[in-house]
Amino acid sequence: MKASDKAFAKINISLDIVSKMDDGYHNMLTVMQSVGLFDEIMIECTHGEGVDIDSDLQYIPGDERNIAVKAALAFFAYTGIKGFRTQIAIKKNIPVCAGLGGGSADGACVFMMLDRMFETGLGAADLRKLGGSIGSDVPFCMKGGTMLARGRGDDLSELPGLPRCYLVICKPPFSFSTPELFKLIRCERIRARPDTEGIVEALGKGDLCSVARRMYNVFEDVLPRGERDIADIKNALLDGGALGAVMTGSGSAVFGLFDDRIKAGKAYEELGAGYADCFLCETI
Ligand code: C5P
């Protein structure tokens, strides 16, 4: 049995942290959007046992630390299916440690593909439970589109889609550690927050400018280093005509939202001259 599919990246249009939970995780309020930047996943299941993974990026873990392997193991444990050797091949296009949900997208894609290949017909509740057990962003990546995420990031409500626009995504050559950034957050000391309610309202009206004006990511207030690059990329995007620019997730990728294809293309070319990880795409 063989199949292939695309695993789409996500961006956080807004990211707010409401409170710290007793288990150490944080209560989020974030508007998430899938974008047309994707990894390519191939899966082959033959008789045998175990899960192998092969990726074109050498530093991606090839064992159970890889979220795609975790997803396959969780799928077989949950469904009780035995007697198959699963080979996963991933062509990475989404930069890693970027806040673009690359690992979560791969894990989500593996779940959905195995569910189809083995015709297990897992329902939304099963998939959310399975996805949430391997990563907070996995349930969103399974659904895609435009969603308001609460709780760990896995309590999802569908939102009206972002009006058609162009995204320039740029990742500087360093990353932030997600758990370390969360540790730096003191909810009571957060100075500026995104206007999530306003974003939801603007999405309802299909008003891209209003969405862009209200975007914000509270992690931007606690960046330990590389702050300059994040600010420089944001400024370059805004100078290039972006309606708004913000860091996605725990970074370090930044995106700018454009309503004009020509301006977006120019900003992409200019930033691409200085940063290897630069992408021009649309929402999906
Ligand atoms: O769930 P995931 O593995 O993506 O989370 C990575 C880390 O980010 C967690 O170990 C936790 O430290 C932090 N986190 C958090 N609150 C969330 C999501 C993640 O504190 N809602």
PDB file of C-alpha atoms and ligand atoms in Angstrom:
ATOM      1  CA  MET A   1       0.000   0.000   0.000  1.00  0.00           C
ATOM      2  CA  LYS A   2       1.414   3.354  -1.048  1.00  0.00           C
ATOM      3  CA  ALA A   3       0.154   6.928  -0.784  1.00  0.00           C
ATOM      4  CA  SER A   4       1.444  10.473  -0.936  1.00  0.00           C
ATOM      5  CA  ASP A   5       0.054  13.793   0.273  1.00  0.00           C
ATOM      6  CA  LYS A   6       0.937  17.373   1.174  1.00  0.00           C
ATOM      7  CA  ALA A   7       1.401  18.662   4.723  1.00  0.00           C
ATOM      8  CA  PHE A   8       0.592  22.377   4.836  1.00  0.00           C
ATOM      9  CA  ALA A   9       2.281  24.928   7.106  1.00  0.00           C
ATOM     10  CA  LYS A  10       0.338  27.237   9.430  1.00  0.00           C
ATOM     11  CA  ILE A  11       0.769  30.800  10.561  1.00  0.00           C
ATOM     12  CA  ASN A  12      -0.581  32.504  13.667  1.00  0.00           C
ATOM     13  CA  ILE A  13      -2.447  35.625  12.562  1.00  0.00           C
ATOM     14  CA  SER A  14      -2.534  36.494  16.256  1.00  0.00           C
ATOM     15  CA  LEU A  15      -1.093  34.776  19.305  1.00  0.00           C
ATOM     16  CA  ASP A  16      -2.176  35.585  22.842  1.00  0.00           C
ATOM     17  CA  ILE A  17      -1.443  33.689  26.057  1.00  0.00           C
ATOM     18  CA  VAL A  18      -4.244  33.966  28.579  1.00  0.00           C
ATOM     19  CA  SER A  19      -2.990  32.036  31.611  1.00  0.00           C
ATOM     20  CA  LYS A  20      -0.705  29.261  32.801  1.00  0.00           C
ATOM     21  CA  MET A  21      -2.425  25.959  33.508  1.00  0.00           C
ATOM     22  CA  ASP A  22      -1.696  23.693  36.477  1.00  0.00           C
ATOM     23  CA  ASP A  23       0.093  21.177  34.242  1.00  0.00           C
ATOM     24  CA  GLY A  24       2.613  23.834  33.106  1.00  0.00           C
ATOM     25  CA  TYR A  25       1.033  24.287  29.669  1.00  0.00           C
ATOM     26  CA  HIS A  26      -0.452  27.648  28.705  1.00  0.00           C
ATOM     27  CA  ASN A  27      -3.977  28.629  27.850  1.00  0.00           C
ATOM     28  CA  MET A  28      -3.811  30.103  24.337  1.00  0.00           C
ATOM     29  CA  LEU A  29      -6.057  32.356  22.294  1.00  0.00           C
ATOM     30  CA  THR A  30      -4.769  32.298  18.744  1.00  0.00           C
ATOM     31  CA  VAL A  31      -6.106  32.692  15.226  1.00  0.00           C
ATOM     32  CA  MET A  32      -4.455  30.093  13.000  1.00  0.00           C
ATOM     33  CA  GLN A  33      -4.396  29.916   9.225  1.00  0.00           C
ATOM     34  CA  SER A  34      -3.062  27.254   6.847  1.00  0.00           C
ATOM     35  CA  VAL A  35      -0.856  28.451   4.026  1.00  0.00           C
ATOM     36  CA  GLY A  36       0.290  27.062   0.693  1.00  0.00           C
ATOM     37  CA  LEU A  37       3.800  26.092   1.820  1.00  0.00           C
ATOM     38  CA  PHE A  38       3.994  22.335   2.245  1.00  0.00           C
ATOM     39  CA  ASP A  39       6.116  19.254   2.950  1.00  0.00           C
ATOM     40  CA  GLU A  40       5.581  16.206   0.742  1.00  0.00           C
ATOM     41  CA  ILE A  41       4.872  12.941   2.547  1.00  0.00           C
ATOM     42  CA  MET A  42       5.069   9.471   1.022  1.00  0.00           C
ATOM     43  CA  ILE A  43       4.016   6.385   2.975  1.00  0.00           C
ATOM     44  CA  GLU A  44       4.468   2.749   2.037  1.00  0.00           C
ATOM     45  CA  CYS A  45       3.067  -0.046   4.208  1.00  0.00           C
ATOM     46  CA  THR A  46       4.261  -3.597   3.606  1.00  0.00           C
ATOM     47  CA  HIS A  47       4.016  -6.760   5.692  1.00  0.00           C
ATOM     48  CA  GLY A  48       6.386  -6.679   8.649  1.00  0.00           C
ATOM     49  CA  GLU A  49       6.727  -4.361  11.594  1.00  0.00           C
ATOM     50  CA  GLY A  50       8.169  -1.037  12.728  1.00  0.00           C
ATOM     51  CA  VAL A  51       8.214   2.528  11.410  1.00  0.00           C
ATOM     52  CA  ASP A  52      11.130   3.966   9.395  1.00  0.00           C
ATOM     53  CA  ILE A  53      11.565   7.512   8.266  1.00  0.00           C
ATOM     54  CA  ASP A  54      13.671   9.076   5.583  1.00  0.00           C
ATOM     55  CA  SER A  55      13.976  12.815   4.995  1.00  0.00           C
ATOM     56  CA  ASP A  56      16.011  14.997   2.681  1.00  0.00           C
ATOM     57  CA  LEU A  57      17.061  17.077   5.717  1.00  0.00           C
ATOM     58  CA  GLN A  58      19.864  15.251   7.547  1.00  0.00           C
ATOM     59  CA  TYR A  59      19.252  16.855  10.960  1.00  0.00           C
ATOM     60  CA  ILE A  60      15.613  15.747  11.182  1.00  0.00           C
ATOM     61  CA  PRO A  61      15.474  12.902  13.757  1.00  0.00           C
ATOM     62  CA  GLY A  62      15.000   9.502  12.126  1.00  0.00           C
ATOM     63  CA  ASP A  63      13.547   7.846  15.207  1.00  0.00           C
ATOM     64  CA  GLU A  64      10.650   8.183  17.653  1.00  0.00           C
ATOM     65  CA  ARG A  65      11.595  11.807  18.411  1.00  0.00           C
ATOM     66  CA  ASN A  66      10.215  12.603  14.963  1.00  0.00           C
ATOM     67  CA  ILE A  67       6.579  13.661  15.209  1.00  0.00           C
ATOM     68  CA  ALA A  68       5.719  11.773  11.977  1.00  0.00           C
ATOM     69  CA  VAL A  69       7.036   8.535  13.531  1.00  0.00           C
ATOM     70  CA  LYS A  70       5.155   9.335  16.761  1.00  0.00           C
ATOM     71  CA  ALA A  71       1.977   9.792  14.710  1.00  0.00           C
ATOM     72  CA  ALA A  72       2.366   6.420  12.946  1.00  0.00           C
ATOM     73  CA  LEU A  73       3.092   4.602  16.226  1.00  0.00           C
ATOM     74  CA  ALA A  74       0.126   6.321  17.937  1.00  0.00           C
ATOM     75  CA  PHE A  75      -2.140   5.393  14.998  1.00  0.00           C
ATOM     76  CA  PHE A  76      -1.225   1.682  15.137  1.00  0.00           C
ATOM     77  CA  ALA A  77      -1.454   1.585  18.956  1.00  0.00           C
ATOM     78  CA  TYR A  78      -4.887   3.274  18.897  1.00  0.00           C
ATOM     79  CA  THR A  79      -6.378   1.178  16.107  1.00  0.00           C
ATOM     80  CA  GLY A  80      -4.729  -2.079  17.181  1.00  0.00           C
ATOM     81  CA  ILE A  81      -3.599  -2.759  13.584  1.00  0.00           C
ATOM     82  CA  LYS A  82      -0.563  -5.060  13.539  1.00  0.00           C
ATOM     83  CA  GLY A  83       1.713  -6.762  11.020  1.00  0.00           C
ATOM     84  CA  PHE A  84       2.746  -3.761   8.912  1.00  0.00           C
ATOM     85  CA  ARG A  85       6.085  -2.122   8.292  1.00  0.00           C
ATOM     86  CA  THR A  86       5.610   1.579   7.608  1.00  0.00           C
ATOM     87  CA  GLN A  87       8.133   3.561   5.626  1.00  0.00           C
ATOM     88  CA  ILE A  88       7.661   7.320   5.660  1.00  0.00           C
ATOM     89  CA  ALA A  89       9.595   9.607   3.313  1.00  0.00           C
ATOM     90  CA  ILE A  90       9.404  13.369   3.823  1.00  0.00           C
ATOM     91  CA  LYS A  91      10.543  16.064   1.434  1.00  0.00           C
ATOM     92  CA  LYS A  92      10.908  19.092   3.702  1.00  0.00           C
ATOM     93  CA  ASN A  93      10.030  22.493   2.289  1.00  0.00           C
ATOM     94  CA  ILE A  94       8.744  24.059   5.510  1.00  0.00           C
ATOM     95  CA  PRO A  95      11.708  25.382   7.522  1.00  0.00           C
ATOM     96  CA  VAL A  96      12.096  23.662  10.904  1.00  0.00           C
ATOM     97  CA  CYS A  97      11.874  25.518  14.263  1.00  0.00           C
ATOM     98  CA  ALA A  98      10.156  28.392  12.488  1.00  0.00           C
ATOM     99  CA  GLY A  99       6.727  28.595  14.182  1.00  0.00           C
ATOM    100  CA  LEU A 100       5.213  27.354  10.919  1.00  0.00           C
ATOM    101  CA  GLY A 101       4.066  24.035  12.400  1.00  0.00           C
ATOM    102  CA  GLY A 102       6.172  21.942  10.007  1.00  0.00           C
ATOM    103  CA  GLY A 103       6.548  18.958  12.366  1.00  0.00           C
ATOM    104  CA  SER A 104       2.892  19.173  13.436  1.00  0.00           C
ATOM    105  CA  ALA A 105       1.774  19.322   9.799  1.00  0.00           C
ATOM    106  CA  ASP A 106       3.818  16.182   9.004  1.00  0.00           C
ATOM    107  CA  GLY A 107       2.364  14.353  12.026  1.00  0.00           C
ATOM    108  CA  ALA A 108      -1.194  15.403  11.133  1.00  0.00           C
ATOM    109  CA  CYS A 109      -0.694  14.331   7.520  1.00  0.00           C
ATOM    110  CA  VAL A 110       0.600  10.892   8.572  1.00  0.00           C
ATOM    111  CA  PHE A 111      -2.514  10.349  10.757  1.00  0.00           C
ATOM    112  CA  MET A 112      -4.893  11.340   7.977  1.00  0.00           C
ATOM    113  CA  MET A 113      -3.057   9.260   5.360  1.00  0.00           C
ATOM    114  CA  LEU A 114      -2.970   6.114   7.535  1.00  0.00           C
ATOM    115  CA  ASP A 115      -6.655   6.616   8.391  1.00  0.00           C
ATOM    116  CA  ARG A 116      -7.439   6.631   4.641  1.00  0.00           C
ATOM    117  CA  MET A 117      -5.015   3.834   3.703  1.00  0.00           C
ATOM    118  CA  PHE A 118      -6.366   1.450   6.361  1.00  0.00           C
ATOM    119  CA  GLU A 119      -9.963   2.712   5.990  1.00  0.00           C
ATOM    120  CA  THR A 120     -10.225   3.088   9.771  1.00  0.00           C
ATOM    121  CA  GLY A 121     -12.692   5.990   9.465  1.00  0.00           C
ATOM    122  CA  LEU A 122     -11.542   7.701  12.653  1.00  0.00           C
ATOM    123  CA  GLY A 123     -13.956  10.460  13.596  1.00  0.00           C
ATOM    124  CA  ALA A 124     -13.147  14.066  14.471  1.00  0.00           C
ATOM    125  CA  ALA A 125     -13.051  13.340  18.226  1.00  0.00           C
ATOM    126  CA  ASP A 126     -10.643  10.386  17.811  1.00  0.00           C
ATOM    127  CA  LEU A 127      -8.399  12.390  15.524  1.00  0.00           C
ATOM    128  CA  ARG A 128      -8.316  15.382  17.883  1.00  0.00           C
ATOM    129  CA  LYS A 129      -7.449  13.136  20.831  1.00  0.00           C
ATOM    130  CA  LEU A 130      -4.742  11.311  18.874  1.00  0.00           C
ATOM    131  CA  GLY A 131      -3.356  14.524  17.377  1.00  0.00           C
ATOM    132  CA  GLY A 132      -3.336  16.385  20.702  1.00  0.00           C
ATOM    133  CA  SER A 133      -1.412  13.507  22.294  1.00  0.00           C
ATOM    134  CA  ILE A 134       1.602  14.171  20.059  1.00  0.00           C
ATOM    135  CA  GLY A 135       1.573  17.997  19.790  1.00  0.00           C
ATOM    136  CA  SER A 136      -0.615  21.018  20.559  1.00  0.00           C
ATOM    137  CA  ASP A 137      -0.763  22.211  16.921  1.00  0.00           C
ATOM    138  CA  VAL A 138      -1.483  18.786  15.391  1.00  0.00           C
ATOM    139  CA  PRO A 139      -5.311  18.985  15.729  1.00  0.00           C
ATOM    140  CA  PHE A 140      -5.291  22.310  13.838  1.00  0.00           C
ATOM    141  CA  CYS A 141      -3.052  20.879  11.118  1.00  0.00           C
ATOM    142  CA  MET A 142      -5.516  18.005  10.673  1.00  0.00           C
ATOM    143  CA  LYS A 143      -8.378  20.415  10.025  1.00  0.00           C
ATOM    144  CA  GLY A 144      -6.643  23.361   8.363  1.00  0.00           C
ATOM    145  CA  GLY A 145      -8.343  26.531   7.129  1.00  0.00           C
ATOM    146  CA  THR A 146      -8.893  29.466   9.486  1.00  0.00           C
ATOM    147  CA  MET A 147      -9.539  28.621  13.152  1.00  0.00           C
ATOM    148  CA  LEU A 148      -9.680  30.198  16.570  1.00  0.00           C
ATOM    149  CA  ALA A 149      -7.671  27.946  18.893  1.00  0.00           C
ATOM    150  CA  ARG A 150      -8.022  27.976  22.665  1.00  0.00           C
ATOM    151  CA  GLY A 151      -6.674  25.850  25.519  1.00  0.00           C
ATOM    152  CA  ARG A 152      -3.410  24.161  24.578  1.00  0.00           C
ATOM    153  CA  GLY A 153      -4.174  25.154  21.019  1.00  0.00           C
ATOM    154  CA  ASP A 154      -6.317  22.091  20.342  1.00  0.00           C
ATOM    155  CA  ASP A 155      -9.754  23.503  21.219  1.00  0.00           C
ATOM    156  CA  LEU A 156     -10.746  24.721  17.760  1.00  0.00           C
ATOM    157  CA  SER A 157     -13.598  26.768  16.344  1.00  0.00           C
ATOM    158  CA  GLU A 158     -13.923  27.430  12.650  1.00  0.00           C
ATOM    159  CA  LEU A 159     -13.720  31.062  11.475  1.00  0.00           C
ATOM    160  CA  PRO A 160     -14.595  32.709   8.168  1.00  0.00           C
ATOM    161  CA  GLY A 161     -11.562  32.364   5.872  1.00  0.00           C
ATOM    162  CA  LEU A 162      -9.016  35.134   5.509  1.00  0.00           C
ATOM    163  CA  PRO A 163      -9.872  37.129   2.356  1.00  0.00           C
ATOM    164  CA  ARG A 164      -7.617  36.322  -0.609  1.00  0.00           C
ATOM    165  CA  CYS A 165      -4.146  37.715   0.016  1.00  0.00           C
ATOM    166  CA  TYR A 166      -0.427  37.079  -0.505  1.00  0.00           C
ATOM    167  CA  LEU A 167       2.018  36.136   2.202  1.00  0.00           C
ATOM    168  CA  VAL A 168       5.715  36.694   2.339  1.00  0.00           C
ATOM    169  CA  ILE A 169       7.254  34.445   4.974  1.00  0.00           C
ATOM    170  CA  CYS A 170      10.860  34.914   6.052  1.00  0.00           C
ATOM    171  CA  LYS A 171      12.850  32.954   8.628  1.00  0.00           C
ATOM    172  CA  PRO A 172      16.145  34.339   9.938  1.00  0.00           C
ATOM    173  CA  PRO A 173      18.977  31.811  10.343  1.00  0.00           C
ATOM    174  CA  PHE A 174      18.383  31.213  14.081  1.00  0.00           C
ATOM    175  CA  SER A 175      15.514  29.756  16.084  1.00  0.00           C
ATOM    176  CA  PHE A 176      13.961  30.175  19.502  1.00  0.00           C
ATOM    177  CA  SER A 177      13.181  27.227  21.784  1.00  0.00           C
ATOM    178  CA  THR A 178       9.390  26.961  22.225  1.00  0.00           C
ATOM    179  CA  PRO A 179       9.500  25.769  25.887  1.00  0.00           C
ATOM    180  CA  GLU A 180      12.110  28.454  26.713  1.00  0.00           C
ATOM    181  CA  LEU A 181       9.954  31.227  25.218  1.00  0.00           C
ATOM    182  CA  PHE A 182       6.917  29.968  27.138  1.00  0.00           C
ATOM    183  CA  LYS A 183       9.019  30.084  30.340  1.00  0.00           C
ATOM    184  CA  LEU A 184       9.768  33.780  29.734  1.00  0.00           C
ATOM    185  CA  ILE A 185       6.060  34.667  29.569  1.00  0.00           C
ATOM    186  CA  ARG A 186       4.503  36.203  32.687  1.00  0.00           C
ATOM    187  CA  CYS A 187       0.831  36.478  31.829  1.00  0.00           C
ATOM    188  CA  GLU A 188       0.196  39.338  34.265  1.00  0.00           C
ATOM    189  CA  ARG A 189       3.068  41.342  32.738  1.00  0.00           C
ATOM    190  CA  ILE A 190       2.064  41.109  29.081  1.00  0.00           C
ATOM    191  CA  ARG A 191       2.064  44.735  27.892  1.00  0.00           C
ATOM    192  CA  ALA A 192       0.445  44.443  24.485  1.00  0.00           C
ATOM    193  CA  ARG A 193      -1.991  41.864  23.195  1.00  0.00           C
ATOM    194  CA  PRO A 194      -3.546  41.208  19.795  1.00  0.00           C
ATOM    195  CA  ASP A 195      -7.135  42.333  19.310  1.00  0.00           C
ATOM    196  CA  THR A 196      -8.433  38.788  18.830  1.00  0.00           C
ATOM    197  CA  GLU A 197     -12.076  39.798  19.079  1.00  0.00           C
ATOM    198  CA  GLY A 198     -11.504  42.527  16.473  1.00  0.00           C
ATOM    199  CA  ILE A 199      -9.764  40.021  14.173  1.00  0.00           C
ATOM    200  CA  VAL A 200     -12.674  37.589  14.444  1.00  0.00           C
ATOM    201  CA  GLU A 201     -15.097  40.421  13.668  1.00  0.00           C
ATOM    202  CA  ALA A 202     -12.980  41.619  10.720  1.00  0.00           C
ATOM    203  CA  LEU A 203     -12.837  38.055   9.335  1.00  0.00           C
ATOM    204  CA  GLY A 204     -16.634  37.964   9.508  1.00  0.00           C
ATOM    205  CA  LYS A 205     -16.747  41.137   7.396  1.00  0.00           C
ATOM    206  CA  GLY A 206     -14.040  39.934   5.005  1.00  0.00           C
ATOM    207  CA  ASP A 207     -11.990  43.028   5.885  1.00  0.00           C
ATOM    208  CA  LEU A 208      -8.317  42.140   5.300  1.00  0.00           C
ATOM    209  CA  CYS A 209      -6.959  45.583   6.343  1.00  0.00           C
ATOM    210  CA  SER A 210      -8.712  45.388   9.711  1.00  0.00           C
ATOM    211  CA  VAL A 211      -7.353  41.885  10.291  1.00  0.00           C
ATOM    212  CA  ALA A 212      -3.811  42.995   9.413  1.00  0.00           C
ATOM    213  CA  ARG A 213      -3.960  46.068  11.690  1.00  0.00           C
ATOM    214  CA  ARG A 214      -4.912  43.941  14.697  1.00  0.00           C
ATOM    215  CA  MET A 215      -2.297  41.182  14.323  1.00  0.00           C
ATOM    216  CA  TYR A 216       0.137  40.689  17.201  1.00  0.00           C
ATOM    217  CA  ASN A 217       2.149  37.941  18.849  1.00  0.00           C
ATOM    218  CA  VAL A 218       2.858  38.241  22.590  1.00  0.00           C
ATOM    219  CA  PHE A 219       6.102  36.233  22.208  1.00  0.00           C
ATOM    220  CA  GLU A 220       7.603  39.234  20.423  1.00  0.00           C
ATOM    221  CA  ASP A 221       7.843  41.001  23.816  1.00  0.00           C
ATOM    222  CA  VAL A 222      10.106  38.358  25.348  1.00  0.00           C
ATOM    223  CA  LEU A 223      12.528  37.478  22.550  1.00  0.00           C
ATOM    224  CA  PRO A 224      15.898  36.652  24.119  1.00  0.00           C
ATOM    225  CA  ARG A 225      18.092  37.396  21.101  1.00  0.00           C
ATOM    226  CA  GLY A 226      17.855  38.038  17.428  1.00  0.00           C
ATOM    227  CA  GLU A 227      15.230  40.612  18.246  1.00  0.00           C
ATOM    228  CA  ARG A 228      16.844  43.000  15.788  1.00  0.00           C
ATOM    229  CA  ASP A 229      16.437  40.588  12.873  1.00  0.00           C
ATOM    230  CA  ILE A 230      12.761  40.044  13.719  1.00  0.00           C
ATOM    231  CA  ALA A 231      12.180  43.814  13.836  1.00  0.00           C
ATOM    232  CA  ASP A 232      14.237  44.328  10.647  1.00  0.00           C
ATOM    233  CA  ILE A 233      12.225  41.718   8.727  1.00  0.00           C
ATOM    234  CA  LYS A 234       8.944  43.218   9.961  1.00  0.00           C
ATOM    235  CA  ASN A 235      10.078  46.697   8.914  1.00  0.00           C
ATOM    236  CA  ALA A 236      11.215  45.468   5.498  1.00  0.00           C
ATOM    237  CA  LEU A 237       7.806  43.822   4.950  1.00  0.00           C
ATOM    238  CA  LEU A 238       5.906  46.936   6.065  1.00  0.00           C
ATOM    239  CA  ASP A 239       8.147  49.210   3.966  1.00  0.00           C
ATOM    240  CA  GLY A 240       7.448  46.883   1.038  1.00  0.00           C
ATOM    241  CA  GLY A 241       3.711  47.489   1.370  1.00  0.00           C
ATOM    242  CA  ALA A 242       2.539  44.739   3.746  1.00  0.00           C
ATOM    243  CA  LEU A 243      -0.753  45.566   5.453  1.00  0.00           C
ATOM    244  CA  GLY A 244       0.660  43.992   8.615  1.00  0.00           C
ATOM    245  CA  ALA A 245       3.653  41.895   9.669  1.00  0.00           C
ATOM    246  CA  VAL A 246       4.090  39.644  12.693  1.00  0.00           C
ATOM    247  CA  MET A 247       6.130  36.702  14.001  1.00  0.00           C
ATOM    248  CA  THR A 248       4.342  33.336  13.749  1.00  0.00           C
ATOM    249  CA  GLY A 249       4.088  30.931  16.728  1.00  0.00           C
ATOM    250  CA  SER A 250       7.297  30.832  18.753  1.00  0.00           C
ATOM    251  CA  GLY A 251       9.209  32.040  15.678  1.00  0.00           C
ATOM    252  CA  SER A 252      11.562  32.700  14.319  1.00  0.00           C
ATOM    253  CA  ALA A 253       9.688  33.084  11.002  1.00  0.00           C
ATOM    254  CA  VAL A 254       7.910  36.379  10.353  1.00  0.00           C
ATOM    255  CA  PHE A 255       5.197  36.930   7.768  1.00  0.00           C
ATOM    256  CA  GLY A 256       3.748  39.942   6.019  1.00  0.00           C
ATOM    257  CA  LEU A 257       0.224  40.057   4.651  1.00  0.00           C
ATOM    258  CA  PHE A 258      -0.259  41.777   1.266  1.00  0.00           C
ATOM    259  CA  ASP A 259      -3.331  42.542  -0.831  1.00  0.00           C
ATOM    260  CA  ASP A 260      -1.143  43.308  -3.860  1.00  0.00           C
ATOM    261  CA  ARG A 261       0.647  40.498  -5.739  1.00  0.00           C
ATOM    262  CA  ILE A 262       3.260  42.823  -7.275  1.00  0.00           C
ATOM    263  CA  LYS A 263       4.242  44.380  -3.937  1.00  0.00           C
ATOM    264  CA  ALA A 264       4.393  40.938  -2.327  1.00  0.00           C
ATOM    265  CA  GLY A 265       6.632  39.658  -5.149  1.00  0.00           C
ATOM    266  CA  LYS A 266       8.990  42.610  -4.772  1.00  0.00           C
ATOM    267  CA  ALA A 267       9.223  42.238  -0.975  1.00  0.00           C
ATOM    268  CA  TYR A 268       9.874  38.508  -1.450  1.00  0.00           C
ATOM    269  CA  GLU A 269      12.712  39.198  -3.884  1.00  0.00           C
ATOM    270  CA  GLU A 270      14.288  41.849  -1.684  1.00  0.00           C
ATOM    271  CA  LEU A 271      14.149  39.776   1.507  1.00  0.00           C
ATOM    272  CA  GLY A 272      15.122  36.622  -0.402  1.00  0.00           C
ATOM    273  CA  ALA A 273      18.399  38.305  -1.365  1.00  0.00           C
ATOM    274  CA  GLY A 274      19.409  38.382   2.318  1.00  0.00           C
ATOM    275  CA  TYR A 275      17.604  35.360   3.795  1.00  0.00           C
ATOM    276  CA  ALA A 276      17.711  31.814   2.412  1.00  0.00           C
ATOM    277  CA  ASP A 277      14.377  30.801   3.962  1.00  0.00           C
ATOM    278  CA  CYS A 278      12.004  33.166   2.220  1.00  0.00           C
ATOM    279  CA  PHE A 279       8.665  32.158   0.647  1.00  0.00           C
ATOM    280  CA  LEU A 280       5.827  33.737  -1.280  1.00  0.00           C
ATOM    281  CA  CYS A 281       2.517  31.923  -0.960  1.00  0.00           C
ATOM    282  CA  GLU A 282      -1.214  32.282  -0.508  1.00  0.00           C
ATOM    283  CA  THR A 283      -3.596  31.089   2.175  1.00  0.00           C
ATOM    284  CA  ILE A 284      -5.511  27.846   1.648  1.00  0.00           C
TER     285      ILE A 284
HETATM  286  O1  C5P B   1       2.554  20.550  22.501  1.00  0.00           O
HETATM  287  P1  C5P B   1       3.923  20.835  21.982  1.00  0.00           P
HETATM  288  O2  C5P B   1       4.834  19.640  22.043  1.00  0.00           O
HETATM  289  O3  C5P B   1       3.937  21.489  20.650  1.00  0.00           O
HETATM  290  O4  C5P B   1       4.536  21.906  22.978  1.00  0.00           O
HETATM  291  C1  C5P B   1       5.905  22.196  23.075  1.00  0.00           C
HETATM  292  C2  C5P B   1       6.182  22.904  24.398  1.00  0.00           C
HETATM  293  O5  C5P B   1       5.592  24.195  24.385  1.00  0.00           O
HETATM  294  C3  C5P B   1       5.585  22.213  25.616  1.00  0.00           C
HETATM  295  O6  C5P B   1       6.486  21.307  26.168  1.00  0.00           O
HETATM  296  C4  C5P B   1       5.315  23.355  26.561  1.00  0.00           C
HETATM  297  O7  C5P B   1       6.498  23.689  27.244  1.00  0.00           O
HETATM  298  C5  C5P B   1       5.018  24.512  25.640  1.00  0.00           C
HETATM  299  N1  C5P B   1       3.556  24.769  25.465  1.00  0.00           N
HETATM  300  C6  C5P B   1       2.852  25.442  26.473  1.00  0.00           C
HETATM  301  N2  C5P B   1       1.518  25.695  26.287  1.00  0.00           N
HETATM  302  C7  C5P B   1       0.894  25.354  25.134  1.00  0.00           C
HETATM  303  C8  C5P B   1       1.587  24.679  24.109  1.00  0.00           C
HETATM  304  C9  C5P B   1       2.919  24.403  24.313  1.00  0.00           C
HETATM  305  O8  C5P B   1       3.417  25.790  27.517  1.00  0.00           O
HETATM  306  N3  C5P B   1      -0.395  25.656  24.978  1.00  0.00           N
END
